[in-house]
Every structure is written in C-alpha cells, then in structure tokens.
Short mmCIF file of C-alpha atoms in Angstrom, two decimals:
data_model
loop_
_atom_site.label_atom_id
_atom_site.label_comp_id
_atom_site.label_asym_id
_atom_site.label_seq_id
_atom_site.Cartn_x
_atom_site.Cartn_y
_atom_site.Cartn_z
CA UNK U 1 71.34 32.74 141.02
CA UNK U 2 68.77 30.40 139.69
CA UNK U 3 66.61 30.53 142.73
CA UNK U 4 65.85 34.28 142.92
CA UNK U 5 66.22 36.91 145.53
CA UNK U 6 63.71 35.39 147.99
CA UNK U 7 65.46 32.12 147.92
CA UNK U 8 68.79 33.73 148.58
CA UNK U 9 67.45 35.49 151.67
CA UNK U 10 65.80 32.34 152.91
CA UNK U 11 69.10 30.47 152.72
CA UNK U 12 71.08 33.29 154.25
CA UNK U 13 68.95 33.56 157.27
CA UNK U 14 70.29 30.42 158.76
CA UNK U 15 74.02 31.33 158.12
CA UNK U 16 74.27 35.09 159.16
CA UNK U 17 74.42 36.22 162.74
CA UNK U 18 71.15 37.65 164.22
CA UNK U 19 72.65 41.12 164.50
CA UNK U 20 73.32 41.50 160.88
CA UNK U 21 69.76 41.33 160.04
CA UNK U 22 68.12 44.90 160.36
CA UNK U 23 65.28 45.40 162.71
CA UNK U 24 62.12 44.39 161.42
CA UNK U 25 63.55 42.30 158.62
CA UNK U 26 62.31 38.91 158.53
CA UNK U 27 63.81 36.02 156.55
CA UNK U 28 61.85 35.29 153.50
CA UNK U 29 60.06 32.03 153.43
CA UNK U 30 60.47 29.87 150.51
CA UNK U 31 57.47 28.72 148.87
CA UNK U 32 57.30 25.20 147.82
CA UNK U 33 55.84 25.01 144.35
CA UNK U 34 53.80 21.91 143.67
CA UNK U 35 55.95 19.45 141.86
CA UNK U 36 54.65 18.74 138.26
CA UNK U 37 54.00 15.09 137.19
CA UNK U 38 56.56 13.66 135.05
CA UNK U 39 54.66 13.11 131.82
CA UNK U 40 56.15 10.91 128.95
CA UNK U 41 55.25 11.86 125.38
CA UNK U 42 53.75 9.19 123.14
CA UNK U 43 57.00 9.41 120.97
CA UNK U 44 59.15 8.62 124.23
CA UNK U 45 56.86 5.68 125.03
CA UNK U 46 56.98 4.40 121.31
CA UNK U 47 60.79 4.67 121.36
CA UNK U 48 60.86 2.87 124.59
CA UNK U 49 58.48 0.19 123.36
CA UNK U 50 60.33 -0.54 120.17
CA UNK U 51 63.39 -1.49 122.30
CA UNK U 52 61.48 -4.63 123.24
CA UNK U 53 61.05 -5.99 119.71
CA UNK U 54 64.64 -7.33 119.14
CA UNK U 55 64.53 -9.75 122.04
CA UNK U 56 60.98 -10.93 121.05
CA UNK U 57 61.69 -11.22 117.33
CA UNK U 58 64.88 -13.05 117.70
CA UNK U 59 63.45 -15.21 120.60
CA UNK U 60 60.35 -16.21 118.72
CA UNK U 61 62.31 -17.19 115.58
CA UNK U 62 64.55 -19.29 117.68
CA UNK U 63 61.83 -20.74 119.81
CA UNK U 64 59.54 -21.71 116.88
CA UNK U 65 62.13 -22.62 114.22
CA UNK U 66 65.48 -23.61 115.90
CA UNK U 67 64.29 -27.08 116.95
CA UNK U 68 63.05 -27.81 113.35
CA UNK U 69 66.09 -26.37 111.97
CA UNK U 70 68.40 -28.49 114.00
CA UNK U 71 66.44 -31.61 113.34
CA UNK U 72 65.35 -31.34 109.62
CA UNK U 73 67.84 -28.84 108.04
CA UNK U 74 71.09 -29.25 109.93
CA UNK U 75 70.14 -32.87 110.48
CA UNK U 76 71.38 -33.14 114.03
CA UNK U 77 70.02 -36.12 115.85
CA UNK U 78 67.32 -35.66 118.42
CA UNK U 79 69.40 -36.19 121.53
CA UNK U 80 72.24 -33.76 120.68
CA UNK U 81 69.51 -31.23 119.63
CA UNK U 82 67.76 -31.49 122.90
CA UNK U 83 71.12 -30.94 124.62
CA UNK U 84 71.71 -27.84 122.54
CA UNK U 85 68.38 -26.49 123.38
CA UNK U 86 68.33 -27.01 126.94
CA UNK U 87 71.92 -26.10 127.64
CA UNK U 88 71.63 -23.09 125.57
CA UNK U 89 68.52 -21.86 127.44
CA UNK U 90 69.95 -22.89 130.77
CA UNK U 91 73.07 -20.75 129.87
CA UNK U 92 70.94 -17.96 128.98
CA UNK U 93 69.19 -18.12 132.22
CA UNK U 94 72.52 -18.29 134.05
CA UNK U 95 73.83 -15.12 132.36
CA UNK U 96 70.86 -13.01 133.55
CA UNK U 97 72.15 -12.71 137.19
CA UNK U 98 75.79 -12.29 135.97
CA UNK U 99 74.79 -9.48 133.66
CA UNK U 100 72.74 -7.97 136.52
CA UNK U 101 75.78 -8.09 138.73
CA UNK U 102 77.86 -6.45 136.11
CA UNK U 103 75.18 -3.71 135.62
CA UNK U 104 74.99 -3.03 139.33
CA UNK U 105 78.75 -2.27 139.50
CA UNK U 106 78.45 0.00 136.34
CA UNK U 107 78.87 3.77 137.10
CA UNK U 108 76.59 6.42 135.52
CA UNK U 109 77.88 7.90 132.26
CA UNK U 110 76.67 10.68 129.96
CA UNK U 111 74.55 8.13 128.28
CA UNK U 112 73.28 6.67 131.58
CA UNK U 113 74.02 3.41 133.35
CA UNK U 114 72.06 1.09 131.24
CA UNK U 115 72.29 2.45 127.72
CA UNK U 116 75.93 1.58 127.12
CA UNK U 117 75.15 -2.07 127.60
CA UNK U 118 72.39 -1.93 124.97
CA UNK U 119 74.73 0.01 122.52
CA UNK U 120 77.78 -2.06 122.63
CA UNK U 121 76.11 -5.42 122.77
CA UNK U 122 74.09 -5.01 119.67
CA UNK U 123 76.64 -5.54 116.84
CA UNK U 124 78.13 -8.63 118.37
CA UNK U 125 74.69 -10.00 119.09
CA UNK U 126 73.63 -9.75 115.36
CA UNK U 127 76.90 -11.49 114.17
CA UNK U 128 76.24 -14.44 116.63
CA UNK U 129 72.65 -14.73 115.64
CA UNK U 130 73.48 -15.05 111.89
CA UNK U 131 76.04 -17.82 112.62
CA UNK U 132 73.41 -19.78 114.47
CA UNK U 133 71.61 -20.33 111.11
CA UNK U 134 74.83 -21.28 109.24
CA UNK U 135 75.45 -24.88 108.37
CA UNK U 136 79.23 -25.71 108.75
CA UNK U 137 80.77 -28.18 106.31
CA UNK U 138 81.97 -30.37 109.12
CA UNK U 139 79.18 -32.55 110.39
CA UNK U 140 81.30 -33.92 113.25
CA UNK U 141 81.49 -30.30 114.86
CA UNK U 142 78.03 -29.20 114.21
CA UNK U 143 76.57 -29.88 117.68
CA UNK U 144 79.49 -27.92 119.21
CA UNK U 145 79.00 -25.13 116.58
CA UNK U 146 75.46 -24.59 117.36
CA UNK U 147 75.82 -24.88 121.09
CA UNK U 148 78.70 -22.30 121.09
CA UNK U 149 76.96 -19.67 118.99
CA UNK U 150 73.60 -20.34 120.64
CA UNK U 151 75.10 -19.62 124.05
CA UNK U 152 77.20 -16.67 122.78
CA UNK U 153 74.02 -14.96 121.19
CA UNK U 154 72.04 -15.60 124.31
CA UNK U 155 74.72 -13.90 126.36
CA UNK U 156 74.85 -10.94 124.13
CA UNK U 157 70.99 -10.50 123.98
CA UNK U 158 70.92 -10.72 127.66
CA UNK U 159 73.36 -7.77 127.78
CA UNK U 160 70.65 -5.93 125.83
CA UNK U 161 67.47 -7.26 127.45
CA UNK U 162 68.38 -7.09 131.10
CA UNK U 163 69.39 -3.30 131.15
CA UNK U 164 66.39 -2.67 128.79
CA UNK U 165 63.97 -4.25 131.29
CA UNK U 166 65.56 -2.39 134.14
CA UNK U 167 65.04 0.86 132.17
CA UNK U 168 61.36 0.67 133.17
CA UNK U 169 62.39 2.21 136.58
CA UNK U 170 64.47 5.07 135.00
CA UNK U 171 62.22 6.51 132.40
CA UNK U 172 59.78 8.03 134.94
CA UNK U 173 59.01 8.16 138.48
CA UNK U 174 55.26 8.11 138.11
CA UNK U 175 53.67 4.67 138.41
CA UNK U 176 50.96 5.50 135.99
CA UNK U 177 53.49 6.57 133.39
CA UNK U 178 55.50 3.52 133.89
CA UNK U 179 52.40 1.33 133.48
CA UNK U 180 51.39 3.02 130.37
CA UNK U 181 54.86 2.79 128.94
CA UNK U 182 54.93 -0.94 129.87
CA UNK U 183 51.55 -1.41 127.92
CA UNK U 184 53.21 0.28 124.85
CA UNK U 185 56.15 -2.10 125.38
CA UNK U 186 53.95 -5.21 125.66
CA UNK U 187 52.04 -4.29 122.54
CA UNK U 188 55.29 -3.89 120.46
CA UNK U 189 56.68 -7.15 122.06
CA UNK U 190 53.63 -9.06 121.23
CA UNK U 191 53.87 -7.56 117.58
CA UNK U 192 57.44 -8.63 117.62
CA UNK U 193 56.51 -12.22 118.20
CA UNK U 194 54.15 -12.09 115.28
CA UNK U 195 56.75 -10.31 113.20
CA UNK U 196 59.49 -12.82 114.01
CA UNK U 197 57.25 -15.82 113.20
CA UNK U 198 55.86 -14.17 109.91
CA UNK U 199 59.37 -13.22 108.68
CA UNK U 200 60.97 -16.50 109.43
CA UNK U 201 57.92 -18.48 108.28
CA UNK U 202 57.42 -16.67 105.05
CA UNK U 203 60.98 -16.80 103.96
CA UNK U 204 61.66 -20.27 105.06
CA UNK U 205 58.42 -21.51 103.68
CA UNK U 206 59.45 -20.54 100.21
CA UNK U 207 61.95 -23.29 100.12
CA UNK U 208 60.90 -26.88 99.90
CA UNK U 209 62.27 -29.03 102.57
CA UNK U 210 62.29 -32.53 101.32
CA UNK U 211 61.05 -35.34 103.57
CA UNK U 212 62.58 -38.92 103.56
CA UNK U 213 60.49 -41.95 103.55
CA UNK U 214 61.15 -45.18 105.18
CA UNK U 215 61.77 -48.35 103.28
CA UNK U 216 58.54 -49.98 104.47
CA UNK U 217 56.32 -47.95 102.35
CA UNK U 218 55.91 -44.33 103.28
CA UNK U 219 58.95 -43.10 101.68
CA UNK U 220 62.44 -44.07 100.32
CA UNK U 221 65.14 -41.94 98.93
CA UNK U 222 66.99 -44.84 97.32
CA UNK U 223 67.92 -43.91 93.96
CA UNK U 224 70.55 -41.22 93.09
CA UNK U 225 68.14 -38.89 91.31
CA UNK U 226 66.01 -38.49 94.35
CA UNK U 227 69.10 -38.03 96.56
CA UNK U 228 70.34 -35.21 94.13
CA UNK U 229 67.04 -33.44 94.31
CA UNK U 230 66.99 -33.88 98.08
CA UNK U 231 70.40 -32.26 98.38
CA UNK U 232 69.54 -29.38 96.16
CA UNK U 233 66.31 -28.66 98.10
CA UNK U 234 68.05 -29.00 101.34
CA UNK U 235 70.58 -26.16 100.22
CA UNK U 236 67.83 -23.90 99.28
CA UNK U 237 66.30 -24.29 102.62
CA UNK U 238 69.61 -23.57 104.39
CA UNK U 239 69.99 -20.40 102.19
CA UNK U 240 66.45 -19.41 103.17
CA UNK U 241 67.24 -19.52 106.87
CA UNK U 242 70.29 -17.34 106.33
CA UNK U 243 68.23 -14.77 104.41
CA UNK U 244 65.56 -14.78 107.25
CA UNK U 245 68.43 -14.32 109.89
CA UNK U 246 69.71 -11.39 107.72
CA UNK U 247 66.36 -9.58 107.71
CA UNK U 248 65.78 -10.13 111.46
CA UNK U 249 69.29 -8.90 112.30
CA UNK U 250 68.53 -5.73 110.41
CA UNK U 251 65.35 -5.19 112.48
CA UNK U 252 67.35 -5.73 115.70
CA UNK U 253 69.70 -2.83 114.65
CA UNK U 254 67.03 -0.39 113.71
CA UNK U 255 65.08 -1.03 116.96
CA UNK U 256 68.33 -0.65 118.94
CA UNK U 257 69.03 2.79 117.21
CA UNK U 258 65.54 3.99 117.81
CA UNK U 259 65.68 3.04 121.62
CA UNK U 260 68.99 4.79 121.96
CA UNK U 261 67.99 7.99 120.29
CA UNK U 262 64.60 8.26 121.81
CA UNK U 263 64.83 7.32 125.56
CA UNK U 264 66.67 9.10 128.22
CA UNK U 265 67.68 7.57 131.68
CA UNK U 266 66.68 9.53 134.83
CA UNK U 267 67.88 9.05 138.29
CA UNK U 268 65.83 9.11 141.36
CA UNK U 269 66.60 12.23 143.47
CA UNK U 270 67.08 10.15 146.73
CA UNK U 271 69.33 7.80 144.97
CA UNK U 272 71.63 10.58 143.55
CA UNK U 273 72.36 11.58 147.30
CA UNK U 274 73.77 8.26 148.09
CA UNK U 275 77.35 8.03 147.24
CA UNK U 276 77.88 4.28 146.81
CA UNK U 277 75.25 1.59 145.84
CA UNK U 278 75.17 -1.54 148.10
CA UNK U 279 77.24 -4.54 147.00
CA UNK U 280 75.62 -6.99 144.71
CA UNK U 281 75.43 -9.93 147.11
CA UNK U 282 74.00 -7.86 149.97
CA UNK U 283 71.48 -6.49 147.38
CA UNK U 284 70.75 -10.03 146.08
CA UNK U 285 70.10 -11.21 149.60
CA UNK U 286 67.80 -8.30 150.28
CA UNK U 287 65.97 -9.04 146.96
CA UNK U 288 65.54 -12.61 147.45
CA UNK U 289 64.31 -12.03 151.09
CA UNK U 290 61.63 -9.60 149.73
CA UNK U 291 58.36 -11.45 150.05
CA UNK U 292 56.26 -9.84 147.23
CA UNK U 293 59.05 -10.55 144.70
CA UNK U 294 59.36 -14.20 145.55
CA UNK U 295 55.53 -14.72 145.36
CA UNK U 296 55.42 -12.79 142.07
CA UNK U 297 58.15 -14.71 140.28
CA UNK U 298 56.88 -18.08 141.73
CA UNK U 299 53.49 -17.61 140.41
CA UNK U 300 54.43 -16.46 136.96
CA UNK U 301 57.16 -19.09 136.60
CA UNK U 302 54.56 -21.78 136.08
CA UNK U 303 52.36 -19.71 133.81
CA UNK U 304 55.42 -18.75 131.71
CA UNK U 305 55.99 -22.50 131.14
CA UNK U 306 52.38 -22.82 129.84
CA UNK U 307 52.26 -19.93 127.31
CA UNK U 308 54.62 -19.69 124.25
CA UNK U 309 51.79 -18.22 121.88
CA UNK U 310 51.17 -14.51 121.21
CA UNK U 311 48.57 -11.89 121.38
CA UNK U 312 48.31 -8.46 119.86
CA UNK U 313 45.13 -6.47 119.96
CA UNK U 314 44.07 -7.38 123.53
CA UNK U 315 47.08 -5.69 125.25
CA UNK U 316 45.17 -2.24 125.59
CA UNK U 317 42.10 -3.94 126.73
CA UNK U 318 43.94 -5.58 129.61
CA UNK U 319 45.72 -2.27 130.37
CA UNK U 320 42.22 -0.73 130.96
CA UNK U 321 41.00 -3.72 132.81
CA UNK U 322 43.97 -3.76 135.28
CA UNK U 323 43.59 0.17 135.87
CA UNK U 324 39.80 -0.34 136.42
CA UNK U 325 39.80 -3.55 138.56
CA UNK U 326 43.26 -3.99 139.78
CA UNK U 327 46.22 -6.16 138.62
CA UNK U 328 45.60 -9.06 140.79
CA UNK U 329 41.96 -9.57 139.61
CA UNK U 330 43.31 -9.28 136.08
CA UNK U 331 45.71 -11.93 136.52
CA UNK U 332 43.11 -14.45 137.70
CA UNK U 333 40.77 -13.71 134.85
CA UNK U 334 43.26 -13.30 132.17
CA UNK U 335 45.51 -16.44 132.59
CA UNK U 336 42.75 -18.73 133.72
CA UNK U 337 40.61 -17.80 130.52
CA UNK U 338 42.72 -20.24 128.34
CA UNK U 339 41.95 -23.41 130.56
CA UNK U 340 38.61 -24.20 128.96
CA UNK U 341 39.96 -23.97 125.50
CA UNK U 342 43.01 -26.13 126.23
CA UNK U 343 40.71 -28.72 127.51
CA UNK U 344 38.59 -28.45 124.30
CA UNK U 345 41.80 -29.09 122.36
CA UNK U 346 42.57 -32.28 124.33
CA UNK U 347 38.96 -33.70 123.97
CA UNK U 348 38.31 -32.90 120.39
CA UNK U 349 39.87 -34.32 117.14
CA UNK U 350 41.77 -32.08 114.85
CA UNK U 351 39.59 -29.28 113.41
CA UNK U 352 40.44 -26.08 111.73
CA UNK U 353 37.78 -24.01 113.20
CA UNK U 354 38.49 -25.27 116.75
CA UNK U 355 42.12 -24.47 116.16
CA UNK U 356 41.29 -20.83 115.25
CA UNK U 357 39.01 -20.39 118.19
CA UNK U 358 41.74 -21.84 120.58
CA UNK U 359 44.37 -19.51 119.01
CA UNK U 360 42.26 -16.46 119.54
CA UNK U 361 41.46 -17.52 123.15
CA UNK U 362 45.01 -18.19 123.93
CA UNK U 363 46.02 -14.94 122.45
CA UNK U 364 43.72 -13.06 124.78
CA UNK U 365 45.05 -14.96 127.73
CA UNK U 366 48.59 -14.49 126.71
CA UNK U 367 48.09 -10.86 126.33
CA UNK U 368 47.48 -10.73 130.07
CA UNK U 369 50.47 -12.98 130.73
CA UNK U 370 52.63 -10.60 128.70
CA UNK U 371 51.46 -7.38 130.29
CA UNK U 372 50.85 -8.04 133.90
CA UNK U 373 54.14 -9.50 135.11
CA UNK U 374 56.18 -6.45 133.73
CA UNK U 375 53.49 -4.01 135.00
CA UNK U 376 53.59 -5.57 138.50
CA UNK U 377 57.38 -5.91 138.84
CA UNK U 378 57.91 -2.09 139.25
CA UNK U 379 55.23 -2.16 142.19
CA UNK U 380 57.32 -4.83 143.96
CA UNK U 381 60.58 -2.69 143.51
CA UNK U 382 58.67 0.32 144.90
CA UNK U 383 57.69 -1.70 147.86
CA UNK U 384 61.21 -2.83 148.32
CA UNK U 385 62.62 0.72 148.27
CA UNK U 386 60.23 1.81 150.95
CA UNK U 387 61.22 -1.22 153.20
CA UNK U 388 64.99 -0.71 152.30
CA UNK U 389 65.32 3.00 151.76
CA UNK U 390 69.20 2.98 151.64
CA UNK U 391 69.50 0.05 149.29
CA UNK U 392 69.87 1.53 145.91
CA UNK U 393 71.07 0.13 142.58
CA UNK U 394 69.07 -3.08 143.07
CA UNK U 395 66.86 -2.62 140.02
CA UNK U 396 69.05 -4.78 137.75
CA UNK U 397 69.03 -7.56 140.29
CA UNK U 398 65.21 -7.66 140.29
CA UNK U 399 64.90 -7.64 136.69
CA UNK U 400 67.82 -10.03 135.81
CA UNK U 401 66.54 -12.74 138.06
CA UNK U 402 62.94 -12.23 136.88
CA UNK U 403 64.16 -12.77 133.41
CA UNK U 404 66.32 -15.78 134.62
CA UNK U 405 63.27 -17.54 135.93
CA UNK U 406 61.38 -16.69 132.57
CA UNK U 407 64.18 -18.10 130.59
CA UNK U 408 64.49 -21.00 132.87
CA UNK U 409 60.84 -21.94 132.15
CA UNK U 410 61.38 -21.61 128.41
CA UNK U 411 64.56 -23.76 128.48
CA UNK U 412 62.90 -26.51 130.54
CA UNK U 413 59.86 -26.52 128.06
CA UNK U 414 62.18 -26.70 125.11
CA UNK U 415 64.30 -29.59 126.56
CA UNK U 416 61.45 -31.61 127.80
CA UNK U 417 59.52 -31.17 124.58
CA UNK U 418 62.39 -32.29 122.40
CA UNK U 419 63.31 -35.25 124.68
CA UNK U 420 59.64 -36.33 124.73
CA UNK U 421 59.55 -36.22 120.99
CA UNK U 422 62.73 -38.48 120.96
CA UNK U 423 61.35 -40.93 123.25
CA UNK U 424 58.06 -41.05 121.29
CA UNK U 425 59.97 -41.96 118.27
CA UNK U 426 60.20 -38.71 116.28
CA UNK U 427 61.60 -39.47 112.55
CA UNK U 428 63.81 -36.67 111.43
CA UNK U 429 62.64 -35.27 108.09
CA UNK U 430 59.76 -37.83 108.05
CA UNK U 431 56.74 -37.03 105.89
CA UNK U 432 54.53 -38.48 108.71
CA UNK U 433 55.11 -39.19 112.29
CA UNK U 434 53.98 -42.37 114.35
CA UNK U 435 50.88 -42.13 116.62
CA UNK U 436 52.84 -41.89 119.81
CA UNK U 437 54.45 -38.67 118.63
CA UNK U 438 51.03 -37.16 117.87
CA UNK U 439 49.71 -38.15 121.34
CA UNK U 440 52.90 -36.61 122.97
CA UNK U 441 52.36 -33.33 121.14
CA UNK U 442 48.67 -33.14 122.32
CA UNK U 443 49.69 -33.62 125.89
CA UNK U 444 52.46 -31.00 125.59
CA UNK U 445 50.19 -28.30 124.39
CA UNK U 446 47.02 -29.20 126.56
CA UNK U 447 47.29 -30.97 129.85
CA UNK U 448 50.72 -29.82 130.92
CA UNK U 449 49.90 -26.20 130.35
CA UNK U 450 46.63 -26.64 132.40
CA UNK U 451 48.37 -28.11 135.41
CA UNK U 452 51.04 -25.38 135.29
CA UNK U 453 48.47 -22.70 135.04
CA UNK U 454 46.53 -23.93 137.98
CA UNK U 455 49.75 -24.29 140.10
CA UNK U 456 50.78 -20.78 139.15
CA UNK U 457 47.52 -19.22 140.14
CA UNK U 458 47.60 -20.97 143.46
CA UNK U 459 50.86 -19.55 144.32
CA UNK U 460 49.92 -16.23 142.99
CA UNK U 461 47.11 -16.04 145.73
CA UNK U 462 49.90 -15.34 148.17
CA UNK U 463 50.94 -12.08 146.29
CA UNK U 464 50.47 -9.26 148.93
CA UNK U 465 50.42 -6.00 146.86
CA UNK U 466 46.69 -5.09 146.10
CA UNK U 467 45.43 -1.79 144.72
CA UNK U 468 45.11 -0.24 148.26
CA UNK U 469 48.82 -1.20 149.14
CA UNK U 470 50.01 0.17 145.63
CA UNK U 471 48.32 3.60 146.34
CA UNK U 472 49.82 3.66 149.90
CA UNK U 473 53.39 3.02 148.44
CA UNK U 474 52.90 5.65 145.78
CA UNK U 475 52.11 8.38 148.39
CA UNK U 476 55.09 7.36 150.50
CA UNK U 477 57.50 7.29 147.65
CA UNK U 478 56.24 10.66 146.62
CA UNK U 479 56.86 12.13 149.90
CA UNK U 480 60.40 10.59 149.92
CA UNK U 481 61.19 12.16 146.56
CA UNK U 482 59.75 15.60 147.68
CA UNK U 483 61.91 15.50 150.84
CA UNK U 484 65.03 14.53 148.86
CA UNK U 485 64.35 17.34 146.30
CA UNK U 486 63.80 19.97 149.16
CA UNK U 487 67.01 18.77 150.76
CA UNK U 488 68.84 19.08 147.56
CA UNK U 489 67.47 22.56 147.01
CA UNK U 490 68.47 23.77 150.40
CA UNK U 491 72.20 22.34 149.95
CA UNK U 492 72.40 24.21 146.63
CA UNK U 493 71.19 27.59 148.15
CA UNK U 494 73.66 27.30 150.97
CA UNK U 495 76.57 26.63 148.77
CA UNK U 496 75.62 29.54 146.55
CA UNK U 497 75.30 32.00 149.40
CA UNK U 498 78.68 30.83 150.87
CA UNK U 499 80.40 31.59 147.64
CA UNK U 500 79.00 35.08 147.54
CA UNK U 501 79.82 35.95 151.10
#
C-alpha cells in the first residue's frame, strides 16, 4: 500500500468491530502533511506562452494587411470588402460560444480535454489561412472566395484559441502561478503581434504595388506599357503575400507542437469527484448571471475597441505593478495613460517625432490592456466556483464568451473603419487620397478610442473583485481543495483495506 502502515490502521479503525482491537490499542491518527505549492517551471510557462503566438501572428497579419490586400491587391470594391471583413469577424465571434459548447461536452482523454482541439485544428487552419491570400482567376467569385476561407479560418483558429485560453485554469491551481504564466503568455502574444506585422510587412514590402492615377492630373495608367508594368508588379505583390502566408503558417505549426509537448492539463480535485458536468445552457445561464464576469467583459469591451497596437517590454512592468498595487488600480492607470497622447495626435499636424512618442505611449498602455483582462478572468472564475461549487466544466464558457466580445469589438472596428473610408471617398490603389479620407482616419485613431476608453473605465468602476476579495477567495478555494483531497485519500484507504480483509 502506498499510504504506509499507519494509514492502513487509521482506515481500518472505522471498519472493524471494537472487539477486534486489542486492549490498549489505539487507532493510529493520520497526519496531514502540508500540501506543497504547485510550482510551474520556467520551461512549462514558456511552452504555455508560445501557444498564444499563432493567434496573434495570424490575427495581426490579417488585421493590418487584409483590408489593404482586398482593396489594392485583390482589387475588391470597398463595399464588398467591408462586408467580408465585418461578416468574417462577426462569424468568428459567433463561433466562440459554439466551440465553447462543444468543448464543455468533451470528455477527458489521455491528452486532456482541451489539447485534442488544439492538435486536430492546426493542420486545417494553416490550409485555410494560406488560401485567404490566394487570388482566384475568376473575379466574379472573389468576394465569395475570401468570405468563405476567411470564415473557415476564423472557425478553425477559434478551435485552437478557445481551448488554449481555457487552459489557463488547468495548468496550475495556484493563483500566483497562473498570473505568472499569464504574464509570460502576454509577453509572447505581444511579440507575436510584432512578429506578424514584421514578417508580413517585410516580405510584402519587397514587392512594389503600383498605384493608379486619375485622369485629372495625379495619375493615369492609360497606355499599354504602363498597364503591362502594372500587371507584372501586381502579380509580384500577390506572390509576396503567398510567401508571407507560408512563413506565418510554419510559425503556427511550430508553436502548436511546442505547446502540445510542453504543457500538461491538470484537473481540479473537487471537479474529479463530480460524475457529470452541468449542461451547457445551465452553465451559460449561471455564467451570464455572475456579476463580476459581466462587469469585467463590459469594461474591457470598449477598451478592446480602442486598442489595436502592440507593446512588448512593458508587460513585466505591469505584472510587477498589479502584484504590488492590485489589478484594478493597474487597469485605471495603464489604460487611461494613452488618452493624453491620443489628444496630442488629434491636435497636432503630422510629425515623425510625435508619431514615435505616441507609439511608445500607446504600447505601454496596450501592455496593460493585453495583460490585465486575461489575468483577472481566472479571478472571476474562482469567484464563480465558490458561489456555484457544484457547477463544473464552465471554464470554456467563460473564455469563449470573453473571446467572443473581444472579436466582436474587432469586427465592429474593421467594418466601421472600412465603411467610413468608403463614404469618405477612398480611392482603390490611389497614389494619394482626398482630404475627407485623411480626416476620417484621424478621427478613427484619436477621438473614437478616447470616447471608448472613458466609457470602458466608467463601466469597470463597477467591478467588485479587489485584492482583499481575491485573497479571501484564494483561501476558500484552497480549503475546498484540501477537503476534496482528504476525502479522496480516505476513500482510497477504505477500498484498499476492504480488498485486504
């Protein structure tokens, strides 16, 4: 027996009649050993963090370049392009709860409950991603082509990202370890946005995309020689986009392999004792009626609309700041710090130095916007588990709907920006744009984010989980785990004694 003789006697005392015990014999008391903290190694955290790169690399490449690609390379009209972008992102948002439902119905396997989704979605996702950047020879079906493969890829990457996001709750039961792993993950995801932009930008930038001038003076591609050169340059640009897609698809596969080999799912002790998880719709009702979760997603919904830039080196600083001063304080200071610089952009004329200053300030603020929501969401789930101790298997619902609102914000921003450019008179492949287009762009990147940030911070004021509440939840959850572990050990000892007798 693994528990030793003292453990056997302690278990036997409750089963054997009193007369069997000899006089003076006392049942041995089982000593409870203090439970060791579940520490994650740096290698585990890095392998977990690398899994966040595929979503950010592909998402950043699509977010920054797909609009330009549709308008200037595939030569799709602005209105169909806006429909492709908005419907694609709306479909992407819709698939998050759907995938969350399917995951909640999944059973635990040798690889876990979440990892099989990551493994089997990866090869299909990279094929769909590559076909997004392919220009078919039939112009009439181009809008349908791009809408189909864009929606297909977003569905498959959701099958990767939702279980990966929910994996946060299953890599460790320690809040501090989960927060630390989340900081590693956010650092890699921020680097992923930089990597996606750099790879796509550098490869595509090597090709010269020709611009067309209008007959009134700016540009005219009237003679056949210019048209031939334009066609050749356009074909080179299309090939450059395909090459960039191949490189990014390779990064996707490598990161998925590292995640699969370096991370292991762990079940909560008290969850393992429950035979069946609750139904998806009952879990959804409980999740959507949990006040802290609603306030968290409402607050960050508007700030997600505001930020689409990236930050790298300030993630560790914000991790220290939230540990020292609390997450709620970090939210207010971090996200609001970009507002003065956005006002500066709106008031000043174009200036390279001002642009660099604003980029750095926005990066610092976005680092907080990247790290804090994903660090606070596990706290909300812990709070939910304490209030609903018999409701297990709801983690995919929490994460899928959180990702849903994030993607919804991204889809709305892409659709509104593209339609705004269309209304302002955007010229496809034009060497220069009219003044209304420039004004529209300035409003989209300055005043709109400021309003949304202020609205998001106002909503976030209602978020109820501060540092004191978080510490109380941590103690209560640890007591629940210890009780479940003790119960499990007692059941095991009794079974072993029964078989020996």
